[in-house]
Amino acid sequence: MNNPLLLISDLPKFSLIQTKHVLPAVQVALDECRKEVSKIINKKSQFSWENLCQPFLEIWYLGGTKSKIIQSIH
């Protein structure tokens, strides 16, 4: 799928983004977040900032970045 919301670049390609791209991009982002959360919580080690909190912050940041792009086009 050629979805500009799924491309990684410094700046979003706003001129290419269409409403039909939003739902697939959100679904991909949620799937990626679910996979990362599963990896984190299934670790067999004691949780710490480095192996629990920091990865959650990174996941939250990536999801937030994508949602801000979507919000700015609507």
Backbone as a printed PyTorch tensor [residue, N CA C, xyz], in Angstrom:
tensor([[[  0.8440,  -1.1810,   0.0000],
         [  0.0000,   0.0000,   0.0000],
         [  0.8890,   1.2430,   0.0000]],

        [[  0.5200,   2.1910,  -0.7950],
         [  1.2590,   3.4410,  -0.8830],
         [  0.5550,   4.4790,  -0.0050]],

        [[  0.8860,   4.4620,   1.2750],
         [  0.2190,   5.3300,   2.2450],
         [  1.2380,   6.3160,   2.8110]],

        [[  1.0840,   7.6090,   2.5100],
         [  2.0580,   8.5890,   2.9850],
         [  2.1170,   8.7120,   4.5070]],

        [[  1.0650,   8.2910,   5.2050],
         [  1.0940,   8.3320,   6.6700],
         [  1.9870,   7.2400,   7.2490]],

        [[  2.3330,   6.2520,   6.4410],
         [  3.1950,   5.1700,   6.9060],
         [  4.6560,   5.3810,   6.5290]],

        [[  4.9270,   6.4250,   5.7710],
         [  6.3060,   6.7300,   5.3890],
         [  7.0210,   7.4370,   6.5290]],

        [[  8.2570,   7.0820,   6.7270],
         [  9.0630,   7.7450,   7.7490],
         [  9.8880,   8.8190,   7.0560]],

        [[  9.6550,  10.0550,   7.4570],
         [ 10.4030,  11.1710,   6.8790],
         [ 10.4510,  12.2970,   7.9050]],

        [[ 11.2850,  13.2760,   7.6290],
         [ 11.4000,  14.3990,   8.5590],
         [ 10.0900,  15.1730,   8.6760]],

        [[  9.4650,  15.4180,   7.5490],
         [  8.1980,  16.1440,   7.5300],
         [  7.1560,  15.3130,   6.7930]],

        [[  5.9190,  15.3360,   7.2650],
         [  4.8620,  14.5980,   6.5710],
         [  4.6450,  15.1520,   5.1670]],

        [[  4.2570,  14.2880,   4.2770],
         [  3.9460,  14.6840,   2.8970],
         [  2.4570,  15.0600,   2.8340]],

        [[  2.1350,  16.2200,   3.3930],
         [  0.7390,  16.6280,   3.5200],
         [  0.0080,  16.6520,   2.1840]],

        [[  0.6810,  17.0160,   1.1210],
         [  0.0140,  17.1080,  -0.1800],
         [ -0.4240,  15.7450,  -0.7030]],

        [[  0.1410,  14.6720,  -0.1750],
         [ -0.2080,  13.3240,  -0.6290],
         [ -1.2380,  12.6340,   0.2590]],

        [[ -1.4760,  13.1690,   1.4430],
         [ -2.3480,  12.4990,   2.4080],
         [ -3.8150,  12.7230,   2.0450]],

        [[ -4.5520,  11.6130,   2.0120],
         [ -5.9890,  11.6430,   1.7580],
         [ -6.7040,  10.9560,   2.9150]],

        [[ -7.9900,  11.2290,   3.0480],
         [ -8.7340,  10.6360,   4.1630],
         [ -8.7110,   9.1140,   4.1220]],

        [[ -8.6220,   8.5250,   2.9420],
         [ -8.5890,   7.0590,   2.8400],
         [ -7.3190,   6.4670,   3.4630]],

        [[ -6.3080,   7.2780,   3.7120],
         [ -5.0540,   6.8050,   4.3030],
         [ -5.1130,   6.7180,   5.8250]],

        [[ -6.0790,   7.4080,   6.4370],
         [ -6.0940,   7.5370,   7.8950],
         [ -6.3480,   6.2060,   8.5940]],

        [[ -7.4330,   5.5340,   8.2770],
         [ -7.7760,   4.2950,   8.9800],
         [ -6.6890,   3.2300,   8.8490]],

        [[ -6.1740,   2.9540,   7.6430],
         [ -5.0950,   1.9670,   7.5590],
         [ -3.8590,   2.3630,   8.3690]],

        [[ -3.5300,   3.6420,   8.4060],
         [ -2.3600,   4.0870,   9.1680],
         [ -2.5830,   3.9080,  10.6640]],

        [[ -3.7890,   4.2060,  11.1280],
         [ -4.1010,   4.0210,  12.5460],
         [ -4.0460,   2.5410,  12.8980]],

        [[ -4.5820,   1.6910,  12.0340],
         [ -4.5540,   0.2480,  12.2900],
         [ -3.1240,  -0.2780,  12.3600]],

        [[ -2.2730,   0.1610,  11.4530],
         [ -0.8690,  -0.2580,  11.4710],
         [ -0.1910,   0.2320,  12.7470]],

        [[ -0.4340,   1.4830,  13.1110],
         [  0.1860,   2.0370,  14.3230],
         [ -0.2560,   1.2730,  15.5660]],

        [[ -1.5410,   0.9580,  15.6590],
         [ -2.0350,   0.2010,  16.8130],
         [ -1.4520,  -1.2070,  16.8470]],

        [[ -1.3570,  -1.8510,  15.6900],
         [ -0.7520,  -3.1890,  15.6300],
         [  0.7020,  -3.1520,  16.0850]],

        [[  1.4380,  -2.1440,  15.6290],
         [  2.8410,  -2.0070,  16.0370],
         [  2.9430,  -1.7880,  17.5450]],

        [[  2.0690,  -0.9540,  18.0800],
         [  2.0800,  -0.6950,  19.5280],
         [  1.7520,  -1.9600,  20.3110]],

        [[  0.7530,  -2.7050,  19.8600],
         [  0.3900,  -3.9540,  20.5470],
         [  1.5570,  -4.9360,  20.5590]],

        [[  2.2420,  -5.0620,  19.4300],
         [  3.3940,  -5.9760,  19.3530],
         [  4.4900,  -5.5510,  20.3240]],

        [[  4.7700,  -4.2570,  20.3560],
         [  5.8210,  -3.7620,  21.2470],
         [  5.4360,  -3.9420,  22.7130]],

        [[  4.1820,  -3.6710,  23.0440],
         [  3.7260,  -3.8520,  24.4220],
         [  3.8320,  -5.3220,  24.8120]],

        [[  3.4400,  -6.2240,  23.9250],
         [  3.5540,  -7.6590,  24.2110],
         [  4.9970,  -8.0610,  24.4620]],

        [[  5.9030,  -7.5570,  23.6430],
         [  7.3300,  -7.8700,  23.8410],
         [  7.8040,  -7.3960,  25.2110]],

        [[  7.3850,  -6.1990,  25.5780],
         [  7.8320,  -5.6110,  26.8480],
         [  7.2950,  -6.3990,  28.0380]],

        [[  5.9970,  -6.6720,  28.0440],
         [  5.4130,  -7.3000,  29.2330],
         [  5.7110,  -8.7940,  29.3280]],

        [[  6.1500,  -9.4040,  28.2380],
         [  6.4760, -10.8310,  28.2670],
         [  7.9330, -11.1100,  28.6090]],

        [[  8.6970, -10.0780,  28.8780],
         [ 10.0900, -10.2880,  29.2900],
         [ 10.1150, -10.9660,  30.6520]],

        [[ 11.0880, -11.8030,  30.8300],
         [ 11.1890, -12.5740,  32.0760],
         [ 12.1460, -11.9280,  33.0740]],

        [[ 12.3070, -10.6410,  32.9980],
         [ 13.2190,  -9.9610,  33.9210],
         [ 12.4370,  -8.9820,  34.7960]],

        [[ 13.0900,  -8.5290,  35.8390],
         [ 12.4960,  -7.5180,  36.7280],
         [ 12.3440,  -6.2240,  35.9380]],

        [[ 11.1880,  -5.6090,  36.0600],
         [ 10.9600,  -4.3780,  35.3150],
         [ 11.7390,  -3.2190,  35.9240]],

        [[ 12.2020,  -2.3530,  35.0430],
         [ 12.9380,  -1.1600,  35.4450],
         [ 12.5240,  -0.0260,  34.5070]],

        [[ 13.0810,   1.1350,  34.7590],
         [ 12.8240,   2.2640,  33.8610],
         [ 13.2650,   1.9220,  32.4420]],

        [[ 14.4430,   1.3390,  32.3130],
         [ 15.0200,   1.0730,  30.9970],
         [ 14.2450,   0.0260,  30.2020]],

        [[ 13.7210,  -0.9980,  30.8690],
         [ 13.0820,  -2.0590,  30.0920],
         [ 11.5460,  -2.0240,  30.1460]],

        [[ 10.9640,  -1.0660,  30.8610],
         [  9.5080,  -0.9400,  30.8970],
         [  9.0560,   0.4850,  30.5660]],

        [[  9.4520,   1.4300,  31.3710],
         [  8.9740,   2.8130,  31.2060],
         [  9.4950,   3.4680,  29.9320]],

        [[ 10.7760,   3.3720,  29.6970],
         [ 11.3550,   4.0120,  28.5100],
         [ 10.7490,   3.4680,  27.2140]],

        [[ 10.6390,   2.1420,  27.0580],
         [  9.9890,   1.6460,  25.8350],
         [  8.5380,   2.1100,  25.6930]],

        [[  7.7920,   2.1710,  26.8150],
         [  6.4220,   2.6700,  26.7370],
         [  6.3940,   4.1300,  26.3020]],

        [[  7.3190,   4.9260,  26.7880],
         [  7.3870,   6.3300,  26.3680],
         [  7.6710,   6.4440,  24.8760]],

        [[  8.5490,   5.5940,  24.3720],
         [  8.8690,   5.6210,  22.9410],
         [  7.6620,   5.2230,  22.1010]],

        [[  6.9360,   4.1960,  22.5360],
         [  5.7220,   3.7830,  21.8280],
         [  4.6990,   4.9150,  21.8470]],

        [[  4.5170,   5.5300,  23.0100],
         [  3.5670,   6.6330,  23.1560],
         [  3.9460,   7.7980,  22.2420]],

        [[  5.2350,   8.1000,  22.1620],
         [  5.7010,   9.1970,  21.3120],
         [  5.3830,   8.9210,  19.8450]],

        [[  5.6850,   7.6970,  19.3850],
         [  5.4390,   7.3740,  17.9780],
         [  3.9540,   7.4340,  17.6470]],

        [[  3.1240,   6.9070,  18.5330],
         [  1.6800,   6.9810,  18.3090],
         [  1.1830,   8.4100,  18.3110]],

        [[  1.6930,   9.2130,  19.2140],
         [  1.2960,  10.6150,  19.2930],
         [  1.7110,  11.4070,  18.0770]],

        [[  2.8790,  11.1090,  17.5580],
         [  3.3580,  11.7990,  16.3620],
         [  2.4310,  11.5360,  15.1880]],

        [[  2.0420,  10.2900,  15.0060],
         [  1.1430,   9.9610,  13.8980],
         [ -0.2260,  10.5930,  14.0930]],

        [[ -0.7280,  10.6070,  15.3200],
         [ -2.0540,  11.1920,  15.5360],
         [ -2.0350,  12.7020,  15.3120]],

        [[ -0.9380,  13.3620,  15.6280],
         [ -0.8460,  14.8120,  15.3940],
         [ -0.8840,  15.1260,  13.8970]],

        [[ -0.2480,  14.2820,  13.0940],
         [ -0.2910,  14.4790,  11.6380],
         [ -1.7280,  14.3540,  11.1560]],

        [[ -2.4130,  13.3130,  11.6220],
         [ -3.7930,  13.0910,  11.2010],
         [ -4.6800,  14.2470,  11.6580]],

        [[ -4.5110,  14.7170,  12.8820],
         [ -5.3200,  15.8270,  13.3900],
         [ -5.0930,  17.0960,  12.5830]],

        [[ -3.8900,  17.3000,  12.1170],
         [ -3.5880,  18.5460,  11.4120],
         [ -4.1910,  18.5930,  10.0120]],

        [[ -4.5750,  17.4430,   9.4570],
         [ -5.1670,  17.4760,   8.1140],
         [ -6.6890,  17.5350,   8.1610]],

        [[ -7.2640,  17.4150,   9.3530],
         [ -8.7350,  17.4510,   9.4560],
         [ -9.1890,  18.7290,  10.0820]]])
